[in-house]
């Protein structure tokens, strides 16, 4: 499909393997995103194609067949229909939901190298291990990090206001200050 990367698996360092109910092989890679091997074809889904990260340390297939990708930038959930639409060229970008500290992860650095990167409990919750401890997610909850727009009001270098678009920063020691505003949602 146009805009997608067909790649050679021989040049990638694999970090994880998982299969789903359709016998698709999902492959976590060190720096190339998520590999998908199905119907004799290998496809790479990376950050440039909507994945959110190029490092996938582990892959967990949930009961609903969504993929949970563990990375250094948090956990990502990908719906199977979204990945299939991307793989077949129906959409130009994969769609994933990123989960971070605002969603209850104690750290955005997920643990990998374990036999199982995550586990289900009887209620359908998913337990994941992070660098700062264990967390439980309810995959049916409408939790997820929203993009927050940050507006840089001014930049000061050694106490002098400079252009926020390309501040000149001298070599050596000094102080750089960013003054900014961001929208913050509060509960009702």
Coordinates of N, CA and C in Angstrom, one line a residue:
X1 N 0.8 -1.2 0.0 CA 0.0 0.0 0.0 C 0.9 1.3 0.0
X2 N 0.4 2.3 -0.6 CA 1.1 3.5 -0.8 C 1.4 4.2 0.6
X3 N 2.6 4.7 0.7 CA 3.0 5.4 2.0 C 3.5 4.5 3.1
X4 N 3.4 3.2 2.9 CA 3.7 2.2 4.0 C 5.1 1.6 3.6
X5 N 5.8 1.2 4.7 CA 7.1 0.7 4.5 C 7.1 -0.8 4.5
X6 N 7.4 -1.5 3.4 CA 7.7 -2.9 3.4 C 9.1 -3.0 3.7
X7 N 9.5 -3.8 4.7 CA 10.9 -3.8 5.2 C 11.4 -5.2 5.2
X8 N 12.7 -5.2 5.4 CA 13.4 -6.5 5.6 C 13.6 -6.7 7.1
X9 N 13.0 -7.8 7.5 CA 13.1 -8.1 9.0 C 14.6 -8.4 9.3
X10 N 15.4 -8.8 8.4 CA 16.8 -9.2 8.7 C 17.6 -8.0 9.2
X11 N 17.2 -6.8 9.0 CA 18.0 -5.6 9.4 C 17.5 -5.1 10.7
X12 N 16.5 -5.7 11.4 CA 15.9 -5.2 12.6 C 16.3 -6.0 13.8
X13 N 16.4 -5.3 15.0 CA 16.6 -6.0 16.2 C 15.2 -6.2 16.9
X14 N 14.8 -7.4 17.0 CA 13.5 -7.7 17.6 C 13.6 -7.7 19.1
X15 N 12.5 -7.1 19.7 CA 12.4 -7.1 21.2 C 11.2 -7.9 21.7
X16 N 10.3 -8.2 20.8 CA 9.1 -8.9 21.3 C 8.4 -9.6 20.1
X17 N 7.7 -10.7 20.4 CA 6.8 -11.4 19.4 C 5.5 -11.7 20.1
X18 N 4.4 -11.5 19.3 CA 3.1 -11.9 19.8 C 2.2 -12.3 18.6
X19 N 1.3 -13.2 18.8 CA 0.3 -13.5 17.7 C -1.1 -13.2 18.2
X20 N -1.9 -12.8 17.3 CA -3.3 -12.5 17.6 C -4.2 -13.7 17.1
X21 N -5.5 -13.5 17.3 CA -6.5 -14.6 16.9 C -6.5 -14.9 15.4
X22 N -6.0 -14.0 14.6 CA -6.0 -14.2 13.2 C -4.6 -14.7 12.7
X23 N -3.8 -15.1 13.7 CA -2.4 -15.6 13.4 C -1.5 -14.6 12.8
X24 N -1.8 -13.4 13.0 CA -0.9 -12.3 12.6 C 0.3 -12.3 13.6
X25 N 1.5 -12.2 13.1 CA 2.6 -12.1 14.0 C 3.0 -10.6 14.2
X26 N 3.0 -10.1 15.4 CA 3.3 -8.8 15.7 C 4.7 -8.8 16.3
X27 N 5.6 -7.9 15.9 CA 7.0 -7.9 16.2 C 7.4 -6.5 16.8
X28 N 7.8 -6.5 18.0 CA 8.3 -5.2 18.6 C 9.8 -5.1 18.1
X29 N 10.2 -3.9 17.8 CA 11.6 -3.7 17.4 C 12.3 -2.6 18.2
X30 N 13.6 -2.6 18.2 CA 14.4 -1.6 19.0 C 14.2 -0.2 18.4
X31 N 14.2 0.0 17.1 CA 14.2 1.3 16.6 C 13.4 1.5 15.3
X32 N 12.6 0.5 15.0 CA 11.8 0.5 13.7 C 10.3 0.4 14.0
X33 N 9.8 0.5 15.2 CA 8.4 0.5 15.4 C 7.9 -0.9 15.6
X34 N 6.7 -1.2 15.0 CA 6.0 -2.4 15.1 C 6.0 -3.1 13.8
X35 N 6.5 -4.4 13.8 CA 6.4 -5.2 12.6 C 5.1 -6.0 12.6
X36 N 4.6 -6.2 11.4 CA 3.4 -7.0 11.2 C 3.7 -8.0 10.1
X37 N 3.6 -9.3 10.4 CA 3.8 -10.4 9.4 C 2.5 -11.1 9.3
X38 N 1.9 -11.0 8.1 CA 0.6 -11.7 7.8 C 0.6 -12.0 6.3
X39 N 0.0 -13.1 5.9 CA -0.2 -13.5 4.5 C 1.2 -13.4 3.7
X40 N 2.2 -13.8 4.4 CA 3.5 -13.8 3.7 C 4.2 -12.5 3.5
X41 N 3.6 -11.4 4.1 CA 4.2 -10.0 3.9 C 4.6 -9.4 5.2
X42 N 5.7 -8.7 5.2 CA 6.2 -8.0 6.4 C 6.0 -6.5 6.2
X43 N 5.3 -5.9 7.1 CA 5.0 -4.5 7.1 C 5.5 -3.8 8.3
X44 N 6.1 -2.6 8.2 CA 6.5 -1.9 9.4 C 5.6 -0.7 9.6
X45 N 5.1 -0.6 10.9 CA 4.3 0.5 11.3 C 5.1 1.3 12.3
X46 N 5.5 2.5 11.9 CA 6.4 3.3 12.8 C 5.8 4.6 13.2
X47 N 6.7 5.4 13.8 CA 6.2 6.8 14.3 C 5.7 7.6 13.1
X48 N 6.4 7.6 12.0 CA 6.0 8.3 10.8 C 4.6 7.9 10.3
X49 N 4.2 6.8 10.7 CA 2.9 6.3 10.2 C 1.9 6.2 11.4
X50 N 2.1 7.0 12.4 CA 1.1 7.1 13.4 C 1.2 6.3 14.7
X51 N 2.3 5.5 14.7 CA 2.5 4.6 15.9 C 2.7 5.3 17.2
X52 N 3.4 6.4 17.2 CA 3.7 7.2 18.4 C 5.1 6.9 19.0
X53 N 5.7 5.8 18.6 CA 7.1 5.5 19.0 C 7.7 4.6 18.0
X54 N 9.0 4.6 17.9 CA 9.8 3.7 17.1 C 10.4 2.6 17.9
X55 N 10.3 2.7 19.2 CA 10.8 1.6 20.1 C 9.6 0.9 20.7
X56 N 9.5 -0.4 20.4 CA 8.4 -1.2 21.0 C 9.1 -2.3 21.7
X57 N 9.2 -2.1 23.0 CA 9.9 -3.1 23.9 C 9.2 -4.4 24.1
X58 N 7.8 -4.3 24.1 CA 7.0 -5.5 24.2 C 5.7 -5.3 23.6
X59 N 5.0 -6.5 23.3 CA 3.7 -6.5 22.7 C 2.8 -7.4 23.5
X60 N 1.6 -6.9 23.8 CA 0.7 -7.8 24.5 C -0.7 -7.7 23.8
X61 N -1.2 -8.9 23.4 CA -2.5 -9.0 22.8 C -3.6 -9.1 23.9
X62 N -4.5 -8.2 24.0 CA -5.5 -8.2 25.0 C -6.7 -9.1 24.5
X63 N -7.6 -9.4 25.4 CA -8.7 -10.3 25.1 C -9.5 -9.7 24.0
X64 N -9.6 -8.4 23.9 CA -10.4 -7.8 22.8 C -9.6 -7.7 21.5
X65 N -8.4 -8.3 21.5 CA -7.5 -8.4 20.4 C -6.8 -7.0 20.1
X66 N -7.0 -6.0 21.0 CA -6.2 -4.8 20.8 C -4.8 -5.1 21.2
X67 N -3.9 -4.4 20.6 CA -2.5 -4.6 20.9 C -2.1 -3.5 21.9
X68 N -1.3 -3.9 23.0 CA -0.7 -3.0 23.9 C 0.8 -3.0 23.6
X69 N 1.3 -1.9 23.4 CA 2.7 -1.8 23.0 C 3.4 -1.1 24.2
X70 N 4.5 -1.7 24.7 CA 5.2 -1.1 25.8 C 6.5 -0.4 25.3
X71 N 6.7 0.8 25.7 CA 7.8 1.6 25.2 C 8.5 2.4 26.2
X72 N 9.5 3.2 25.8 CA 10.1 4.2 26.7 C 9.2 5.4 26.9
X73 N 8.2 5.6 26.0 CA 7.4 6.7 26.0 C 6.0 6.4 26.6
X74 N 5.8 5.3 27.2 CA 4.5 4.9 27.8 C 4.0 3.7 27.2
X75 N 2.7 3.4 27.4 CA 2.0 2.3 26.8 C 1.1 2.8 25.7
X76 N 1.0 2.1 24.6 CA 0.1 2.5 23.5 C -0.8 1.4 23.2
X77 N -2.1 1.7 23.0 CA -3.1 0.7 22.7 C -3.5 1.0 21.2
X78 N -3.5 -0.1 20.5 CA -3.9 -0.1 19.0 C -5.1 -1.0 18.8
X79 N -6.2 -0.5 18.3 CA -7.3 -1.3 18.0 C -7.0 -2.1 16.7
X80 N -7.4 -3.4 16.7 CA -7.1 -4.3 15.6 C -7.7 -3.7 14.3
X81 N -8.9 -3.1 14.3 CA -9.4 -2.6 13.0 C -8.6 -1.5 12.5
X82 N -8.0 -0.6 13.3 CA -7.2 0.5 12.9 C -5.9 0.0 12.2
X83 N -5.3 -1.0 12.8 CA -4.1 -1.6 12.3 C -4.4 -2.3 11.0
X84 N -5.5 -3.0 10.9 CA -5.9 -3.7 9.6 C -6.1 -2.7 8.5
X85 N -6.9 -1.6 8.9 CA -7.1 -0.6 7.8 C -5.8 0.0 7.3
X86 N -4.9 0.2 8.2 CA -3.6 0.7 7.8 C -2.9 -0.3 6.9
X87 N -2.8 -1.5 7.3 CA -2.1 -2.6 6.6 C -2.7 -2.8 5.2
X88 N -4.0 -2.6 5.0 CA -4.6 -2.8 3.7 C -4.7 -1.6 2.9
X89 N -4.2 -0.4 3.4 CA -4.1 0.8 2.7 C -5.4 1.6 2.7
X90 N -6.3 1.2 3.6 CA -7.6 2.0 3.6 C -7.4 3.4 4.3
X91 N -6.4 3.4 5.2 CA -6.0 4.7 5.8 C -4.5 4.9 5.7
X92 N -4.1 6.2 5.7 CA -2.7 6.5 5.5 C -1.9 6.4 6.8
X93 N -2.6 6.3 7.9 CA -1.8 6.4 9.2 C -2.5 5.4 10.2
X94 N -1.7 4.7 11.0 CA -2.2 3.9 12.0 C -2.7 4.8 13.2
X95 N -3.7 4.4 13.9 CA -4.2 5.2 15.0 C -4.0 4.4 16.3
X96 N -3.3 5.0 17.2 CA -3.0 4.4 18.5 C -3.4 5.4 19.6
X97 N -3.6 4.9 20.8 CA -3.8 5.8 22.0 C -2.7 5.6 22.9
X98 N -2.1 6.7 23.3 CA -0.9 6.7 24.2 C -1.4 6.9 25.7
X99 N -0.9 6.1 26.6 CA -1.1 6.2 28.0 C 0.1 6.6 28.7
X100 N 0.0 7.6 29.5 CA 1.2 8.1 30.2 C 0.9 8.4 31.7
X101 N 1.7 9.2 32.3 CA 1.5 9.5 33.8 C 0.2 10.1 34.1
X102 N -0.3 10.9 33.2 CA -1.6 11.6 33.4 C -2.8 10.6 33.5
X103 N -2.5 9.4 32.9 CA -3.5 8.3 32.9 C -3.3 7.3 34.0
X104 N -2.4 7.6 34.9 CA -2.2 6.7 36.0 C -0.9 5.8 36.0
X105 N -0.2 5.9 34.9 CA 1.1 5.1 34.9 C 2.1 5.8 35.9
X106 N 2.7 5.0 36.7 CA 3.7 5.6 37.7 C 4.9 6.1 36.9
X107 N 5.2 5.6 35.7 CA 6.3 6.0 34.9 C 6.0 5.7 33.5
X108 N 6.5 6.5 32.6 CA 6.3 6.2 31.1 C 7.3 5.2 30.6
X109 N 8.2 4.8 31.4 CA 9.2 3.7 30.9 C 8.6 2.4 31.3
X110 N 8.2 1.6 30.4 CA 7.6 0.3 30.6 C 8.7 -0.7 30.7
X111 N 8.4 -1.7 31.5 CA 9.4 -2.8 31.6 C 9.2 -3.9 30.5
X112 N 10.3 -4.4 30.0 CA 10.2 -5.5 29.1 C 11.3 -6.5 29.3
X113 N 11.4 -7.5 28.6 CA 12.4 -8.6 28.8 C 11.8 -9.7 29.7
X114 N 10.5 -9.6 30.1 CA 9.8 -10.6 30.9 C 9.1 -11.5 29.9
X115 N 8.7 -12.7 30.4 CA 8.0 -13.6 29.6 C 6.6 -13.0 29.2
X116 N 6.0 -12.3 30.1 CA 4.7 -11.7 29.8 C 4.8 -10.2 30.1
X117 N 4.6 -9.3 29.1 CA 4.7 -7.9 29.4 C 3.5 -7.3 30.2
X118 N 2.4 -8.1 30.2 CA 1.2 -7.6 30.9 C 0.4 -8.9 31.2
X119 N -0.6 -8.7 32.1 CA -1.5 -9.8 32.4 C -2.9 -9.3 32.7
X120 N -3.9 -10.2 32.4 CA -5.3 -9.9 32.6 C -5.7 -10.4 34.0
X121 N -6.7 -9.7 34.6 CA -7.3 -10.3 35.8 C -8.7 -10.8 35.4
X122 N -9.4 -11.4 36.3 CA -10.7 -11.9 36.0 C -11.7 -10.9 35.6
X123 N -11.6 -9.6 36.1 CA -12.5 -8.6 35.7 C -12.1 -7.9 34.3
X124 N -11.1 -8.4 33.7 CA -10.7 -7.8 32.4 C -9.7 -6.7 32.5
X125 N -9.2 -6.4 33.7 CA -8.2 -5.3 33.8 C -6.9 -5.9 33.3
X126 N -6.0 -4.9 33.0 CA -4.7 -5.3 32.5 C -3.6 -4.7 33.4
X127 N -2.8 -5.6 33.9 CA -1.6 -5.2 34.7 C -0.4 -5.0 33.9
X128 N 0.3 -3.9 34.1 CA 1.5 -3.6 33.4 C 2.6 -3.2 34.3
X129 N 3.8 -3.5 34.0 CA 5.0 -3.2 34.9 C 5.7 -2.0 34.3
X130 N 5.9 -1.0 35.1 CA 6.7 0.2 34.7 C 8.0 0.2 35.5
X131 N 8.9 1.1 35.1 CA 10.1 1.3 35.9 C 9.8 1.7 37.3
X132 N 8.7 2.4 37.6 CA 8.3 2.9 38.9 C 7.3 2.0 39.6
X133 N 6.9 0.9 39.0 CA 6.0 0.0 39.7 C 4.9 -0.5 38.8
X134 N 4.0 -1.3 39.4 CA 3.0 -2.0 38.7 C 1.7 -1.1 38.6
X135 N 1.0 -1.2 37.5 CA -0.2 -0.4 37.4 C -1.3 -1.3 36.8
X136 N -2.5 -1.0 37.0 CA -3.7 -1.7 36.4 C -4.5 -0.7 35.6
X137 N -4.8 -1.2 34.4 CA -5.7 -0.4 33.5 C -7.0 -1.1 33.3
X138 N -8.1 -0.4 33.1 CA -9.3 -1.0 32.7 C -9.4 -0.6 31.2
X139 N -9.3 -1.6 30.3 CA -9.2 -1.3 28.9 C -10.5 -0.8 28.3
X140 N -11.6 -0.9 29.1 CA -12.9 -0.3 28.6 C -13.1 1.1 29.0
X141 N -12.2 1.6 29.9 CA -12.3 3.0 30.4 C -11.9 4.0 29.3
X142 N -12.5 5.2 29.3 CA -12.2 6.2 28.3 C -11.0 7.1 28.8
X143 N -10.0 6.5 29.4 CA -8.8 7.2 29.8 C -7.9 7.3 28.7
X144 N -7.3 8.4 28.5 CA -6.1 8.6 27.6 C -5.6 10.0 27.7
X145 N -4.3 10.1 27.5 CA -3.7 11.4 27.4 C -4.2 12.2 26.2
X146 N -4.5 13.4 26.5 CA -4.9 14.3 25.4 C -3.7 15.2 25.1
X147 N -3.6 15.6 23.8 CA -2.6 16.5 23.5 C -2.8 17.8 24.2
X148 N -1.8 18.4 24.8 CA -2.0 19.7 25.5 C -1.2 20.7 24.7
X149 N -1.8 21.8 24.3 CA -1.2 22.9 23.6 C -0.4 23.8 24.6
X150 N 0.8 23.9 24.4 CA 1.7 24.8 25.2 C 2.1 26.0 24.4
X151 N 1.9 27.2 24.9 CA 2.3 28.4 24.2 C 3.4 29.0 25.0
X152 N 4.6 29.2 24.3 CA 5.7 29.8 24.9 C 5.6 31.3 24.8
X153 N 5.4 31.9 26.0 CA 5.2 33.4 26.0 C 6.5 34.1 25.8
X154 N 7.6 33.6 26.5 CA 8.9 34.3 26.2 C 10.0 33.4 26.7
X155 N 11.2 33.6 26.1 CA 12.4 32.9 26.4 C 13.4 33.9 26.9
X156 N 14.1 33.6 28.0 CA 15.1 34.5 28.5 C 16.4 33.7 28.6
X157 N 17.5 34.3 28.1 CA 18.8 33.7 28.2 C 19.6 34.6 29.0
X158 N 20.1 34.1 30.2 CA 20.9 34.9 31.1 C 20.2 36.2 31.5
X159 N 18.8 36.1 31.6 CA 18.0 37.2 32.1 C 17.6 38.2 30.9
X160 N 18.0 37.9 29.7 CA 17.7 38.8 28.6 C 16.6 38.1 27.7
X161 N 15.6 38.8 27.4 CA 14.5 38.3 26.5 C 15.1 38.1 25.1
X162 N 14.8 36.9 24.5 CA 15.2 36.6 23.2 C 14.1 36.0 22.4
X163 N 14.2 35.9 21.1 CA 13.2 35.4 20.2 C 12.8 33.9 20.6
X164 N 11.5 33.6 20.8 CA 11.1 32.3 21.2 C 11.2 31.3 20.0
X165 N 11.3 31.9 18.8 CA 11.3 31.0 17.6 C 12.7 30.4 17.4
X166 N 13.8 31.1 17.6 CA 15.1 30.6 17.5 C 16.0 31.4 18.5
X167 N 16.0 31.1 19.7 CA 16.7 31.8 20.7 C 18.2 31.6 20.6
X168 N 19.0 32.6 20.5 CA 20.5 32.4 20.5 C 21.0 32.0 21.9
X169 N 21.6 30.9 22.0 CA 22.1 30.4 23.3 C 23.6 30.3 23.2
X170 N 24.3 31.1 24.0 CA 25.8 31.0 23.9 C 26.3 29.7 24.5
X171 N 27.5 29.3 24.1 CA 28.1 28.2 24.7 C 28.6 28.6 26.1
X172 N 28.8 27.6 26.9 CA 29.3 27.8 28.3 C 28.1 27.7 29.2
X173 N 28.4 28.2 30.4 CA 27.3 28.2 31.5 C 26.4 29.4 31.3
X174 N 25.2 29.2 31.7 CA 24.2 30.2 31.7 C 22.8 29.7 32.1
X175 N 21.8 30.5 32.0 CA 20.5 30.2 32.5 C 19.5 30.4 31.3
X176 N 18.7 29.4 31.0 CA 17.7 29.6 29.9 C 16.4 29.4 30.7
X177 N 15.5 30.3 30.5 CA 14.2 30.3 31.1 C 13.1 30.3 30.1
X178 N 12.1 29.4 30.2 CA 10.9 29.3 29.3 C 9.7 29.7 30.2
X179 N 9.0 30.7 29.7 CA 7.8 31.1 30.4 C 6.7 30.8 29.4
X180 N 5.7 29.9 29.9 CA 4.7 29.4 29.0 C 3.4 29.3 29.7
X181 N 2.4 29.0 28.9 CA 1.0 28.8 29.3 C 0.5 27.5 28.7
X182 N -0.3 26.8 29.4 CA -0.9 25.6 28.9 C -2.3 25.4 29.4
X183 N -3.2 24.9 28.6 CA -4.6 24.6 29.1 C -4.6 23.4 29.9
X184 N -5.3 23.4 31.1 CA -5.3 22.2 31.9 C -6.8 21.9 32.2
X185 N -7.2 20.7 32.0 CA -8.6 20.3 32.3 C -8.7 19.9 33.7
X186 N -9.8 20.3 34.3 CA -10.1 19.9 35.7 C -11.4 19.1 35.7
X187 N -11.5 18.3 36.7 CA -12.8 17.5 36.8 C -13.9 18.3 37.2
X188 N -15.1 17.9 36.8 CA -16.3 18.7 37.2 C -17.0 18.2 38.4

